[in-house]
Amino acid sequence: MHVRKAVLPVAGWGTRFLPATKAMPKEMFPIIDKPVIQFIVEECIDANVENIIFVTGRHKRPIEHHFDINTDLEKHLEECNKTGLLENIRQISRWINPIYVRQKEQLGLGHAVLTAEPVVGEEPFIVSLGDIVVEDGSSVIEEMLSIYNKYGRSVIAVFEVPQEEVGKYGVVDAVHLDGPVYSIKDLVEKPSPDKAPSNLAIVGRYIFTPRIFEKLRVTKPGKGGEIQLTDAIKLLLEDEQVYAYKVENKVYDTGTPIGYIKTIIDIALQREDIKDEMFEFLQDIINKHSQCIDI
Ligand code: G1P
């Protein structure tokens, strides 16, 4: 069955970024001049997703405004003859017809995905998490779709992380099949490094068969007292094979302050308009700081 819908859970508190996230969704944090969520939406559009379903919560209105038409701003840019900016702003608000579903209580990622069930219905769907930006992410979704089309089963994107970082992610125990494709045997959410079954971490890109909803309904609170998507996938494994796709693309984790800063610096160094100045600036401050830091 054709995969047409993507669910983007954006209802979380953003506790790792407090107090910055007290009134501002972390999904709206800019990577230079583009909010993180726009990277995720562009990835879906480039992979020909037809419907984007945001699972939102209180304090998440700026996301809705971002993808909505702002006639006053458009009029202003038109009057000032800022044609390039005007085109850009127009494009963002006309790309998608978003659907917003409200998660009334923040009970975990699994619960957020379950909230989208009435809109997704009985069809396979993508889940893309808002804090991970993948370089050329649409190619990852396209690869995952071709694995889904081959096997007709759920596909989870994973990437290799250093062993000491496994505790930040869901981790899979998987058997290698062919090229980047693995067959998942087990999963664990944020294991301690000595208990992790591997260093293959869940990236935050998933394609699910609709049976995941059945499993989410019976998933008990797990790590952190939250209803974890990883635990529901573990239940799904009892009935269906689940595949992993190993991503080789660069993965940016914008969900923590240090990951966010690294993302901005890396992407700034790739932007023609600012890369030279940024490079000089970095060299300069590294020189200055290396005199006082023991590195
Ligand atoms: C979530 C998932 C985790 C996954 C991670 C990717 O965790 O629960 O399995 O590895 O996203 O970013 P979170 O970062 O929301 O705590």
PDB file of C-alpha atoms and ligand atoms in Angstrom:
ATOM      1  CA  MET A   1       0.000   0.000   0.000  1.00  0.00           C
ATOM      2  CA  HIS A   2       1.257   3.453  -0.932  1.00  0.00           C
ATOM      3  CA  VAL A   3       2.669   5.462   2.018  1.00  0.00           C
ATOM      4  CA  ARG A   4       1.077   8.910   1.854  1.00  0.00           C
ATOM      5  CA  LYS A   5       1.124  10.245   5.390  1.00  0.00           C
ATOM      6  CA  ALA A   6       3.790  11.416   7.816  1.00  0.00           C
ATOM      7  CA  VAL A   7       3.264  12.008  11.516  1.00  0.00           C
ATOM      8  CA  LEU A   8       5.522  14.620  13.123  1.00  0.00           C
ATOM      9  CA  PRO A   9       5.289  14.527  16.922  1.00  0.00           C
ATOM     10  CA  VAL A  10       6.053  18.052  18.188  1.00  0.00           C
ATOM     11  CA  ALA A  11       4.221  18.158  21.508  1.00  0.00           C
ATOM     12  CA  GLY A  12       7.158  17.534  23.870  1.00  0.00           C
ATOM     13  CA  TRP A  13       8.162  19.938  26.638  1.00  0.00           C
ATOM     14  CA  GLY A  14      11.718  20.401  25.383  1.00  0.00           C
ATOM     15  CA  THR A  15      13.014  20.008  28.936  1.00  0.00           C
ATOM     16  CA  ARG A  16      16.616  19.616  27.747  1.00  0.00           C
ATOM     17  CA  PHE A  17      16.393  23.209  26.519  1.00  0.00           C
ATOM     18  CA  LEU A  18      14.638  24.925  29.412  1.00  0.00           C
ATOM     19  CA  PRO A  19      14.279  27.832  30.043  1.00  0.00           C
ATOM     20  CA  ALA A  20      14.546  28.562  26.283  1.00  0.00           C
ATOM     21  CA  THR A  21      11.581  26.257  25.593  1.00  0.00           C
ATOM     22  CA  LYS A  22       9.306  27.742  28.259  1.00  0.00           C
ATOM     23  CA  ALA A  23       7.417  29.820  25.681  1.00  0.00           C
ATOM     24  CA  MET A  24       9.112  28.800  22.425  1.00  0.00           C
ATOM     25  CA  PRO A  25       8.868  25.338  20.819  1.00  0.00           C
ATOM     26  CA  LYS A  26      12.292  23.766  20.321  1.00  0.00           C
ATOM     27  CA  GLU A  27      11.122  22.779  16.827  1.00  0.00           C
ATOM     28  CA  MET A  28      11.140  26.495  15.952  1.00  0.00           C
ATOM     29  CA  PHE A  29      14.763  27.032  16.997  1.00  0.00           C
ATOM     30  CA  PRO A  30      16.620  28.365  13.983  1.00  0.00           C
ATOM     31  CA  ILE A  31      19.441  26.570  12.223  1.00  0.00           C
ATOM     32  CA  ILE A  32      20.830  29.906  11.068  1.00  0.00           C
ATOM     33  CA  ASP A  33      17.612  31.248   9.487  1.00  0.00           C
ATOM     34  CA  LYS A  34      15.467  28.155   9.050  1.00  0.00           C
ATOM     35  CA  PRO A  35      13.585  26.500  11.908  1.00  0.00           C
ATOM     36  CA  VAL A  36      14.445  22.871  12.651  1.00  0.00           C
ATOM     37  CA  ILE A  37      10.893  21.742  11.829  1.00  0.00           C
ATOM     38  CA  GLN A  38      11.171  23.175   8.309  1.00  0.00           C
ATOM     39  CA  PHE A  39      14.080  20.817   7.574  1.00  0.00           C
ATOM     40  CA  ILE A  40      11.847  17.886   8.555  1.00  0.00           C
ATOM     41  CA  VAL A  41       8.900  19.137   6.487  1.00  0.00           C
ATOM     42  CA  GLU A  42      11.134  19.738   3.430  1.00  0.00           C
ATOM     43  CA  GLU A  43      12.443  16.184   3.787  1.00  0.00           C
ATOM     44  CA  CYS A  44       8.853  14.860   3.689  1.00  0.00           C
ATOM     45  CA  ILE A  45       7.912  17.022   0.698  1.00  0.00           C
ATOM     46  CA  ASP A  46      11.008  15.919  -1.224  1.00  0.00           C
ATOM     47  CA  ALA A  47      10.046  12.297  -0.508  1.00  0.00           C
ATOM     48  CA  ASN A  48       6.561  12.985  -1.993  1.00  0.00           C
ATOM     49  CA  VAL A  49       4.621  12.665   1.258  1.00  0.00           C
ATOM     50  CA  GLU A  50       1.089  13.959   0.674  1.00  0.00           C
ATOM     51  CA  ASN A  51      -0.191  14.643   4.192  1.00  0.00           C
ATOM     52  CA  ILE A  52       1.748  15.964   7.147  1.00  0.00           C
ATOM     53  CA  ILE A  53       0.141  15.425  10.521  1.00  0.00           C
ATOM     54  CA  PHE A  54       1.637  17.398  13.396  1.00  0.00           C
ATOM     55  CA  VAL A  55       0.946  16.095  16.883  1.00  0.00           C
ATOM     56  CA  THR A  56       1.048  19.348  18.812  1.00  0.00           C
ATOM     57  CA  GLY A  57       0.439  20.540  22.338  1.00  0.00           C
ATOM     58  CA  ARG A  58       0.086  23.719  24.330  1.00  0.00           C
ATOM     59  CA  HIS A  59       2.714  26.383  23.478  1.00  0.00           C
ATOM     60  CA  LYS A  60       3.183  24.985  19.964  1.00  0.00           C
ATOM     61  CA  ARG A  61       1.180  27.592  18.046  1.00  0.00           C
ATOM     62  CA  PRO A  62       4.301  29.152  16.408  1.00  0.00           C
ATOM     63  CA  ILE A  63       4.619  25.944  14.347  1.00  0.00           C
ATOM     64  CA  GLU A  64       1.085  26.438  12.995  1.00  0.00           C
ATOM     65  CA  HIS A  65       1.829  30.089  12.209  1.00  0.00           C
ATOM     66  CA  HIS A  66       5.028  29.138  10.412  1.00  0.00           C
ATOM     67  CA  PHE A  67       3.204  26.961   7.864  1.00  0.00           C
ATOM     68  CA  ASP A  68       0.250  29.337   7.553  1.00  0.00           C
ATOM     69  CA  ILE A  69      -0.220  32.249   5.143  1.00  0.00           C
ATOM     70  CA  ASN A  70       0.815  35.616   6.630  1.00  0.00           C
ATOM     71  CA  THR A  71      -0.862  38.150   4.338  1.00  0.00           C
ATOM     72  CA  ASP A  72       0.432  41.191   6.267  1.00  0.00           C
ATOM     73  CA  LEU A  73       4.037  40.039   6.001  1.00  0.00           C
ATOM     74  CA  GLU A  74       3.634  39.183   2.316  1.00  0.00           C
ATOM     75  CA  LYS A  75       2.138  42.636   1.643  1.00  0.00           C
ATOM     76  CA  HIS A  76       4.994  44.282   3.521  1.00  0.00           C
ATOM     77  CA  LEU A  77       7.686  42.363   1.603  1.00  0.00           C
ATOM     78  CA  GLU A  78       5.916  43.162  -1.663  1.00  0.00           C
ATOM     79  CA  GLU A  79       5.850  46.880  -0.839  1.00  0.00           C
ATOM     80  CA  CYS A  80       9.559  46.823   0.058  1.00  0.00           C
ATOM     81  CA  ASN A  81      10.338  44.954  -3.162  1.00  0.00           C
ATOM     82  CA  LYS A  82      12.007  42.119  -1.280  1.00  0.00           C
ATOM     83  CA  THR A  83      11.128  39.610  -3.990  1.00  0.00           C
ATOM     84  CA  GLY A  84      13.466  36.782  -2.916  1.00  0.00           C
ATOM     85  CA  LEU A  85      12.222  36.788   0.668  1.00  0.00           C
ATOM     86  CA  LEU A  86       8.628  37.095  -0.494  1.00  0.00           C
ATOM     87  CA  GLU A  87       8.954  34.020  -2.699  1.00  0.00           C
ATOM     88  CA  ASN A  88      10.498  32.077   0.168  1.00  0.00           C
ATOM     89  CA  ILE A  89       7.773  33.067   2.646  1.00  0.00           C
ATOM     90  CA  ARG A  90       5.028  32.290   0.104  1.00  0.00           C
ATOM     91  CA  GLN A  91       6.494  28.881  -0.639  1.00  0.00           C
ATOM     92  CA  ILE A  92       6.629  27.798   3.011  1.00  0.00           C
ATOM     93  CA  SER A  93       2.963  28.613   3.586  1.00  0.00           C
ATOM     94  CA  ARG A  94       1.717  26.942   0.422  1.00  0.00           C
ATOM     95  CA  TRP A  95       3.764  23.745   0.434  1.00  0.00           C
ATOM     96  CA  ILE A  96       1.534  21.661   2.609  1.00  0.00           C
ATOM     97  CA  ASN A  97      -1.983  21.454   3.922  1.00  0.00           C
ATOM     98  CA  PRO A  98      -1.023  20.511   7.436  1.00  0.00           C
ATOM     99  CA  ILE A  99      -3.219  18.626   9.854  1.00  0.00           C
ATOM    100  CA  TYR A 100      -2.813  19.426  13.551  1.00  0.00           C
ATOM    101  CA  VAL A 101      -3.807  16.924  16.205  1.00  0.00           C
ATOM    102  CA  ARG A 102      -3.564  17.965  19.816  1.00  0.00           C
ATOM    103  CA  GLN A 103      -1.926  15.678  22.372  1.00  0.00           C
ATOM    104  CA  LYS A 104      -3.693  16.795  25.536  1.00  0.00           C
ATOM    105  CA  GLU A 105      -1.205  15.262  27.954  1.00  0.00           C
ATOM    106  CA  GLN A 106       2.483  14.697  27.342  1.00  0.00           C
ATOM    107  CA  LEU A 107       2.531  10.978  28.122  1.00  0.00           C
ATOM    108  CA  GLY A 108       5.443  10.089  25.850  1.00  0.00           C
ATOM    109  CA  LEU A 109       6.405   9.644  22.196  1.00  0.00           C
ATOM    110  CA  GLY A 110       4.371   6.433  21.846  1.00  0.00           C
ATOM    111  CA  HIS A 111       1.269   8.192  23.130  1.00  0.00           C
ATOM    112  CA  ALA A 112       1.889  11.104  20.735  1.00  0.00           C
ATOM    113  CA  VAL A 113       1.955   8.723  17.751  1.00  0.00           C
ATOM    114  CA  LEU A 114      -1.214   6.999  18.999  1.00  0.00           C
ATOM    115  CA  THR A 115      -2.935  10.408  19.108  1.00  0.00           C
ATOM    116  CA  ALA A 116      -2.601  10.562  15.304  1.00  0.00           C
ATOM    117  CA  GLU A 117      -4.444   7.263  14.755  1.00  0.00           C
ATOM    118  CA  PRO A 118      -7.855   8.758  13.820  1.00  0.00           C
ATOM    119  CA  VAL A 119      -6.164  10.771  11.054  1.00  0.00           C
ATOM    120  CA  VAL A 120      -3.813   8.035   9.821  1.00  0.00           C
ATOM    121  CA  GLY A 121      -6.393   5.240   9.821  1.00  0.00           C
ATOM    122  CA  GLU A 122      -5.634   1.777   8.466  1.00  0.00           C
ATOM    123  CA  GLU A 123      -2.636   2.648   6.340  1.00  0.00           C
ATOM    124  CA  PRO A 124       1.139   2.561   6.612  1.00  0.00           C
ATOM    125  CA  PHE A 125       2.704   5.860   7.646  1.00  0.00           C
ATOM    126  CA  ILE A 126       5.988   7.619   8.325  1.00  0.00           C
ATOM    127  CA  VAL A 127       7.023   9.049  11.695  1.00  0.00           C
ATOM    128  CA  SER A 128       9.716  11.750  11.655  1.00  0.00           C
ATOM    129  CA  LEU A 129      11.017  13.215  14.883  1.00  0.00           C
ATOM    130  CA  GLY A 130      11.561  16.934  15.033  1.00  0.00           C
ATOM    131  CA  ASP A 131      14.954  17.147  16.713  1.00  0.00           C
ATOM    132  CA  ILE A 132      17.011  15.070  14.296  1.00  0.00           C
ATOM    133  CA  VAL A 133      18.070  16.621  10.999  1.00  0.00           C
ATOM    134  CA  VAL A 134      19.470  14.181   8.440  1.00  0.00           C
ATOM    135  CA  GLU A 135      21.636  15.407   5.596  1.00  0.00           C
ATOM    136  CA  ASP A 136      19.780  14.628   2.352  1.00  0.00           C
ATOM    137  CA  GLY A 137      17.047  13.182   4.559  1.00  0.00           C
ATOM    138  CA  SER A 138      14.581  12.598   1.722  1.00  0.00           C
ATOM    139  CA  SER A 139      16.927   9.961   0.270  1.00  0.00           C
ATOM    140  CA  VAL A 140      16.726   8.131   3.621  1.00  0.00           C
ATOM    141  CA  ILE A 141      12.911   8.189   3.504  1.00  0.00           C
ATOM    142  CA  GLU A 142      13.006   7.000  -0.116  1.00  0.00           C
ATOM    143  CA  GLU A 143      15.329   4.079   0.768  1.00  0.00           C
ATOM    144  CA  MET A 144      13.088   3.174   3.691  1.00  0.00           C
ATOM    145  CA  LEU A 145      10.028   3.277   1.419  1.00  0.00           C
ATOM    146  CA  SER A 146      11.658   0.865  -1.006  1.00  0.00           C
ATOM    147  CA  ILE A 147      12.410  -1.549   1.882  1.00  0.00           C
ATOM    148  CA  TYR A 148       8.806  -1.168   3.039  1.00  0.00           C
ATOM    149  CA  ASN A 149       7.567  -1.863  -0.499  1.00  0.00           C
ATOM    150  CA  LYS A 150       9.742  -4.976  -0.740  1.00  0.00           C
ATOM    151  CA  TYR A 151       8.793  -6.566   2.603  1.00  0.00           C
ATOM    152  CA  GLY A 152       5.490  -4.862   3.483  1.00  0.00           C
ATOM    153  CA  ARG A 153       6.706  -4.483   7.065  1.00  0.00           C
ATOM    154  CA  SER A 154       7.782  -1.644   9.378  1.00  0.00           C
ATOM    155  CA  VAL A 155      11.220  -0.093   8.823  1.00  0.00           C
ATOM    156  CA  ILE A 156      13.252   1.815  11.415  1.00  0.00           C
ATOM    157  CA  ALA A 157      16.236   4.002  10.517  1.00  0.00           C
ATOM    158  CA  VAL A 158      19.307   3.456  12.690  1.00  0.00           C
ATOM    159  CA  PHE A 159      22.799   4.911  12.754  1.00  0.00           C
ATOM    160  CA  GLU A 160      26.049   3.984  14.421  1.00  0.00           C
ATOM    161  CA  VAL A 161      26.896   5.982  17.543  1.00  0.00           C
ATOM    162  CA  PRO A 162      29.903   5.767  19.883  1.00  0.00           C
ATOM    163  CA  GLN A 163      29.198   3.200  22.628  1.00  0.00           C
ATOM    164  CA  GLU A 164      29.214   5.864  25.357  1.00  0.00           C
ATOM    165  CA  GLU A 165      26.319   7.673  23.621  1.00  0.00           C
ATOM    166  CA  VAL A 166      23.865   4.772  23.330  1.00  0.00           C
ATOM    167  CA  GLY A 167      22.047   5.908  26.499  1.00  0.00           C
ATOM    168  CA  LYS A 168      20.618   8.879  24.572  1.00  0.00           C
ATOM    169  CA  TYR A 169      18.749   6.708  22.073  1.00  0.00           C
ATOM    170  CA  GLY A 170      16.628   3.651  21.449  1.00  0.00           C
ATOM    171  CA  VAL A 171      19.022   0.835  20.484  1.00  0.00           C
ATOM    172  CA  VAL A 172      18.365  -2.236  18.326  1.00  0.00           C
ATOM    173  CA  ASP A 173      19.626  -5.778  18.428  1.00  0.00           C
ATOM    174  CA  ALA A 174      19.661  -6.698  14.758  1.00  0.00           C
ATOM    175  CA  VAL A 175      20.912  -9.299  12.298  1.00  0.00           C
ATOM    176  CA  HIS A 176      22.521  -8.049   9.117  1.00  0.00           C
ATOM    177  CA  LEU A 177      20.616  -9.056   5.972  1.00  0.00           C
ATOM    178  CA  ASP A 178      21.922  -7.244   2.943  1.00  0.00           C
ATOM    179  CA  GLY A 179      23.691  -3.894   2.385  1.00  0.00           C
ATOM    180  CA  PRO A 180      22.097  -1.371   4.748  1.00  0.00           C
ATOM    181  CA  VAL A 181      19.178  -3.666   5.674  1.00  0.00           C
ATOM    182  CA  TYR A 182      18.932  -5.493   9.013  1.00  0.00           C
ATOM    183  CA  SER A 183      16.308  -7.658  10.639  1.00  0.00           C
ATOM    184  CA  ILE A 184      15.474  -6.470  14.171  1.00  0.00           C
ATOM    185  CA  LYS A 185      15.485  -9.050  16.959  1.00  0.00           C
ATOM    186  CA  ASP A 186      14.980  -6.762  19.936  1.00  0.00           C
ATOM    187  CA  LEU A 187      14.996  -3.096  20.993  1.00  0.00           C
ATOM    188  CA  VAL A 188      15.698  -1.217  24.185  1.00  0.00           C
ATOM    189  CA  GLU A 189      15.043   2.428  24.985  1.00  0.00           C
ATOM    190  CA  LYS A 190      18.061   4.361  26.310  1.00  0.00           C
ATOM    191  CA  PRO A 191      20.101   1.454  27.726  1.00  0.00           C
ATOM    192  CA  SER A 192      23.179   1.977  29.839  1.00  0.00           C
ATOM    193  CA  PRO A 193      26.279   1.535  27.625  1.00  0.00           C
ATOM    194  CA  ASP A 194      27.265  -1.761  29.303  1.00  0.00           C
ATOM    195  CA  LYS A 195      23.787  -3.263  28.707  1.00  0.00           C
ATOM    196  CA  ALA A 196      23.241  -2.034  25.128  1.00  0.00           C
ATOM    197  CA  PRO A 197      22.798  -4.860  22.598  1.00  0.00           C
ATOM    198  CA  SER A 198      24.678  -2.859  19.928  1.00  0.00           C
ATOM    199  CA  ASN A 199      25.644   0.675  19.009  1.00  0.00           C
ATOM    200  CA  LEU A 200      22.917   0.941  16.349  1.00  0.00           C
ATOM    201  CA  ALA A 201      20.739   3.788  17.586  1.00  0.00           C
ATOM    202  CA  ILE A 202      17.256   4.747  16.388  1.00  0.00           C
ATOM    203  CA  VAL A 203      17.543   7.932  14.312  1.00  0.00           C
ATOM    204  CA  GLY A 204      13.964   9.161  14.563  1.00  0.00           C
ATOM    205  CA  ARG A 205      12.680   8.091  11.134  1.00  0.00           C
ATOM    206  CA  TYR A 206      10.208   5.220  11.018  1.00  0.00           C
ATOM    207  CA  ILE A 207       7.729   3.640   8.595  1.00  0.00           C
ATOM    208  CA  PHE A 208       5.004   1.698  10.369  1.00  0.00           C
ATOM    209  CA  THR A 209       2.317  -0.740   9.407  1.00  0.00           C
ATOM    210  CA  PRO A 210      -0.964   0.356  11.045  1.00  0.00           C
ATOM    211  CA  ARG A 211      -0.682  -2.569  13.468  1.00  0.00           C
ATOM    212  CA  ILE A 212       1.642  -0.364  15.574  1.00  0.00           C
ATOM    213  CA  PHE A 213      -1.496   1.410  16.868  1.00  0.00           C
ATOM    214  CA  GLU A 214      -2.838  -1.855  18.273  1.00  0.00           C
ATOM    215  CA  LYS A 215       0.474  -2.242  20.141  1.00  0.00           C
ATOM    216  CA  LEU A 216       0.622   1.383  21.301  1.00  0.00           C
ATOM    217  CA  ARG A 217      -2.796   0.979  22.920  1.00  0.00           C
ATOM    218  CA  VAL A 218      -1.430  -1.714  25.231  1.00  0.00           C
ATOM    219  CA  THR A 219       2.089  -0.354  25.795  1.00  0.00           C
ATOM    220  CA  LYS A 220       2.731   0.293  29.459  1.00  0.00           C
ATOM    221  CA  PRO A 221       4.738   3.307  30.634  1.00  0.00           C
ATOM    222  CA  GLY A 222       8.443   2.496  30.317  1.00  0.00           C
ATOM    223  CA  LYS A 223      11.652   4.550  30.532  1.00  0.00           C
ATOM    224  CA  GLY A 224      11.011   7.821  32.382  1.00  0.00           C
ATOM    225  CA  GLY A 225       7.406   6.724  33.103  1.00  0.00           C
ATOM    226  CA  GLU A 226       6.505   7.527  29.476  1.00  0.00           C
ATOM    227  CA  ILE A 227       4.703   5.440  26.860  1.00  0.00           C
ATOM    228  CA  GLN A 228       7.673   4.690  24.636  1.00  0.00           C
ATOM    229  CA  LEU A 229       7.430   4.091  20.898  1.00  0.00           C
ATOM    230  CA  THR A 230      10.410   1.721  21.203  1.00  0.00           C
ATOM    231  CA  ASP A 231       8.431  -0.503  23.606  1.00  0.00           C
ATOM    232  CA  ALA A 232       5.509  -0.655  21.161  1.00  0.00           C
ATOM    233  CA  ILE A 233       7.878  -1.721  18.362  1.00  0.00           C
ATOM    234  CA  LYS A 234       9.122  -4.476  20.666  1.00  0.00           C
ATOM    235  CA  LEU A 235       5.506  -5.687  20.998  1.00  0.00           C
ATOM    236  CA  LEU A 236       5.035  -5.408  17.226  1.00  0.00           C
ATOM    237  CA  LEU A 237       7.991  -7.778  16.793  1.00  0.00           C
ATOM    238  CA  GLU A 238       5.933 -10.543  18.432  1.00  0.00           C
ATOM    239  CA  ASP A 239       3.572 -10.479  15.423  1.00  0.00           C
ATOM    240  CA  GLU A 240       5.558  -9.084  12.515  1.00  0.00           C
ATOM    241  CA  GLN A 241       9.114  -8.824  11.284  1.00  0.00           C
ATOM    242  CA  VAL A 242      10.542  -5.306  11.630  1.00  0.00           C
ATOM    243  CA  TYR A 243      13.470  -4.119   9.516  1.00  0.00           C
ATOM    244  CA  ALA A 244      16.217  -1.614  10.209  1.00  0.00           C
ATOM    245  CA  TYR A 245      17.813   0.614   7.605  1.00  0.00           C
ATOM    246  CA  LYS A 246      21.329   1.755   8.497  1.00  0.00           C
ATOM    247  CA  VAL A 247      21.793   5.401   7.618  1.00  0.00           C
ATOM    248  CA  GLU A 248      25.224   6.510   6.408  1.00  0.00           C
ATOM    249  CA  ASN A 249      24.157  10.149   5.914  1.00  0.00           C
ATOM    250  CA  LYS A 250      25.318  12.761   8.384  1.00  0.00           C
ATOM    251  CA  VAL A 251      22.914  12.943  11.351  1.00  0.00           C
ATOM    252  CA  TYR A 252      22.503  16.156  13.361  1.00  0.00           C
ATOM    253  CA  ASP A 253      20.972  15.815  16.808  1.00  0.00           C
ATOM    254  CA  THR A 254      19.542  19.263  17.540  1.00  0.00           C
ATOM    255  CA  GLY A 255      17.736  18.024  20.656  1.00  0.00           C
ATOM    256  CA  THR A 256      20.456  19.003  23.133  1.00  0.00           C
ATOM    257  CA  PRO A 257      22.224  22.369  23.511  1.00  0.00           C
ATOM    258  CA  ILE A 258      25.609  20.974  22.428  1.00  0.00           C
ATOM    259  CA  GLY A 259      24.123  19.012  19.509  1.00  0.00           C
ATOM    260  CA  TYR A 260      22.245  22.123  18.420  1.00  0.00           C
ATOM    261  CA  ILE A 261      25.369  24.286  18.462  1.00  0.00           C
ATOM    262  CA  LYS A 262      27.353  21.677  16.514  1.00  0.00           C
ATOM    263  CA  THR A 263      24.563  21.533  13.911  1.00  0.00           C
ATOM    264  CA  ILE A 264      24.556  25.286  13.400  1.00  0.00           C
ATOM    265  CA  ILE A 265      28.335  25.466  13.049  1.00  0.00           C
ATOM    266  CA  ASP A 266      28.505  22.560  10.600  1.00  0.00           C
ATOM    267  CA  ILE A 267      25.668  23.898   8.446  1.00  0.00           C
ATOM    268  CA  ALA A 268      27.052  27.458   8.565  1.00  0.00           C
ATOM    269  CA  LEU A 269      30.350  26.118   7.215  1.00  0.00           C
ATOM    270  CA  GLN A 270      28.440  24.723   4.220  1.00  0.00           C
ATOM    271  CA  ARG A 271      26.566  27.933   3.408  1.00  0.00           C
ATOM    272  CA  GLU A 272      28.170  29.897   0.566  1.00  0.00           C
ATOM    273  CA  ASP A 273      27.022  33.270   1.950  1.00  0.00           C
ATOM    274  CA  ILE A 274      28.586  32.914   5.394  1.00  0.00           C
ATOM    275  CA  LYS A 275      31.095  30.061   5.348  1.00  0.00           C
ATOM    276  CA  ASP A 276      34.254  32.145   4.836  1.00  0.00           C
ATOM    277  CA  GLU A 277      33.502  34.574   7.640  1.00  0.00           C
ATOM    278  CA  MET A 278      32.437  31.724   9.901  1.00  0.00           C
ATOM    279  CA  PHE A 279      35.621  29.777   9.207  1.00  0.00           C
ATOM    280  CA  GLU A 280      37.838  32.759  10.001  1.00  0.00           C
ATOM    281  CA  PHE A 281      35.877  33.479  13.150  1.00  0.00           C
ATOM    282  CA  LEU A 282      36.181  29.891  14.359  1.00  0.00           C
ATOM    283  CA  GLN A 283      39.892  29.754  13.647  1.00  0.00           C
ATOM    284  CA  ASP A 284      40.359  32.993  15.502  1.00  0.00           C
ATOM    285  CA  ILE A 285      38.444  32.023  18.635  1.00  0.00           C
ATOM    286  CA  ILE A 286      39.982  28.545  18.688  1.00  0.00           C
ATOM    287  CA  ASN A 287      43.413  30.160  18.668  1.00  0.00           C
ATOM    288  CA  LYS A 288      42.452  32.513  21.466  1.00  0.00           C
ATOM    289  CA  HIS A 289      40.754  29.870  23.608  1.00  0.00           C
ATOM    290  CA  SER A 290      43.424  27.213  23.130  1.00  0.00           C
ATOM    291  CA  GLN A 291      45.758  29.479  25.048  1.00  0.00           C
ATOM    292  CA  CYS A 292      43.587  29.122  28.150  1.00  0.00           C
ATOM    293  CA  ILE A 293      42.024  25.667  27.668  1.00  0.00           C
ATOM    294  CA  ASP A 294      43.998  22.485  28.148  1.00  0.00           C
ATOM    295  CA  ILE A 295      43.382  20.698  24.810  1.00  0.00           C
TER     296      ILE A 295
HETATM  297  C1  G1P B   1      13.375   9.416  20.928  1.00  0.00           C
HETATM  298  C2  G1P B   1      13.166   7.916  20.873  1.00  0.00           C
HETATM  299  C3  G1P B   1      14.501   7.193  20.766  1.00  0.00           C
HETATM  300  C4  G1P B   1      15.274   7.702  19.575  1.00  0.00           C
HETATM  301  C5  G1P B   1      15.441   9.238  19.672  1.00  0.00           C
HETATM  302  C6  G1P B   1      16.083   9.811  18.424  1.00  0.00           C
HETATM  303  O1  G1P B   1      13.986   9.773  22.148  1.00  0.00           O
HETATM  304  O2  G1P B   1      12.457   7.507  22.033  1.00  0.00           O
HETATM  305  O3  G1P B   1      14.287   5.806  20.660  1.00  0.00           O
HETATM  306  O4  G1P B   1      16.543   7.096  19.504  1.00  0.00           O
HETATM  307  O5  G1P B   1      14.163   9.872  19.835  1.00  0.00           O
HETATM  308  O6  G1P B   1      16.292  11.173  18.613  1.00  0.00           O
HETATM  309  P1  G1P B   1      14.024  11.294  22.685  1.00  0.00           P
HETATM  310  O7  G1P B   1      15.202  11.931  22.043  1.00  0.00           O
HETATM  311  O8  G1P B   1      12.727  11.917  22.277  1.00  0.00           O
HETATM  312  O9  G1P B   1      14.164  11.185  24.165  1.00  0.00           O
END
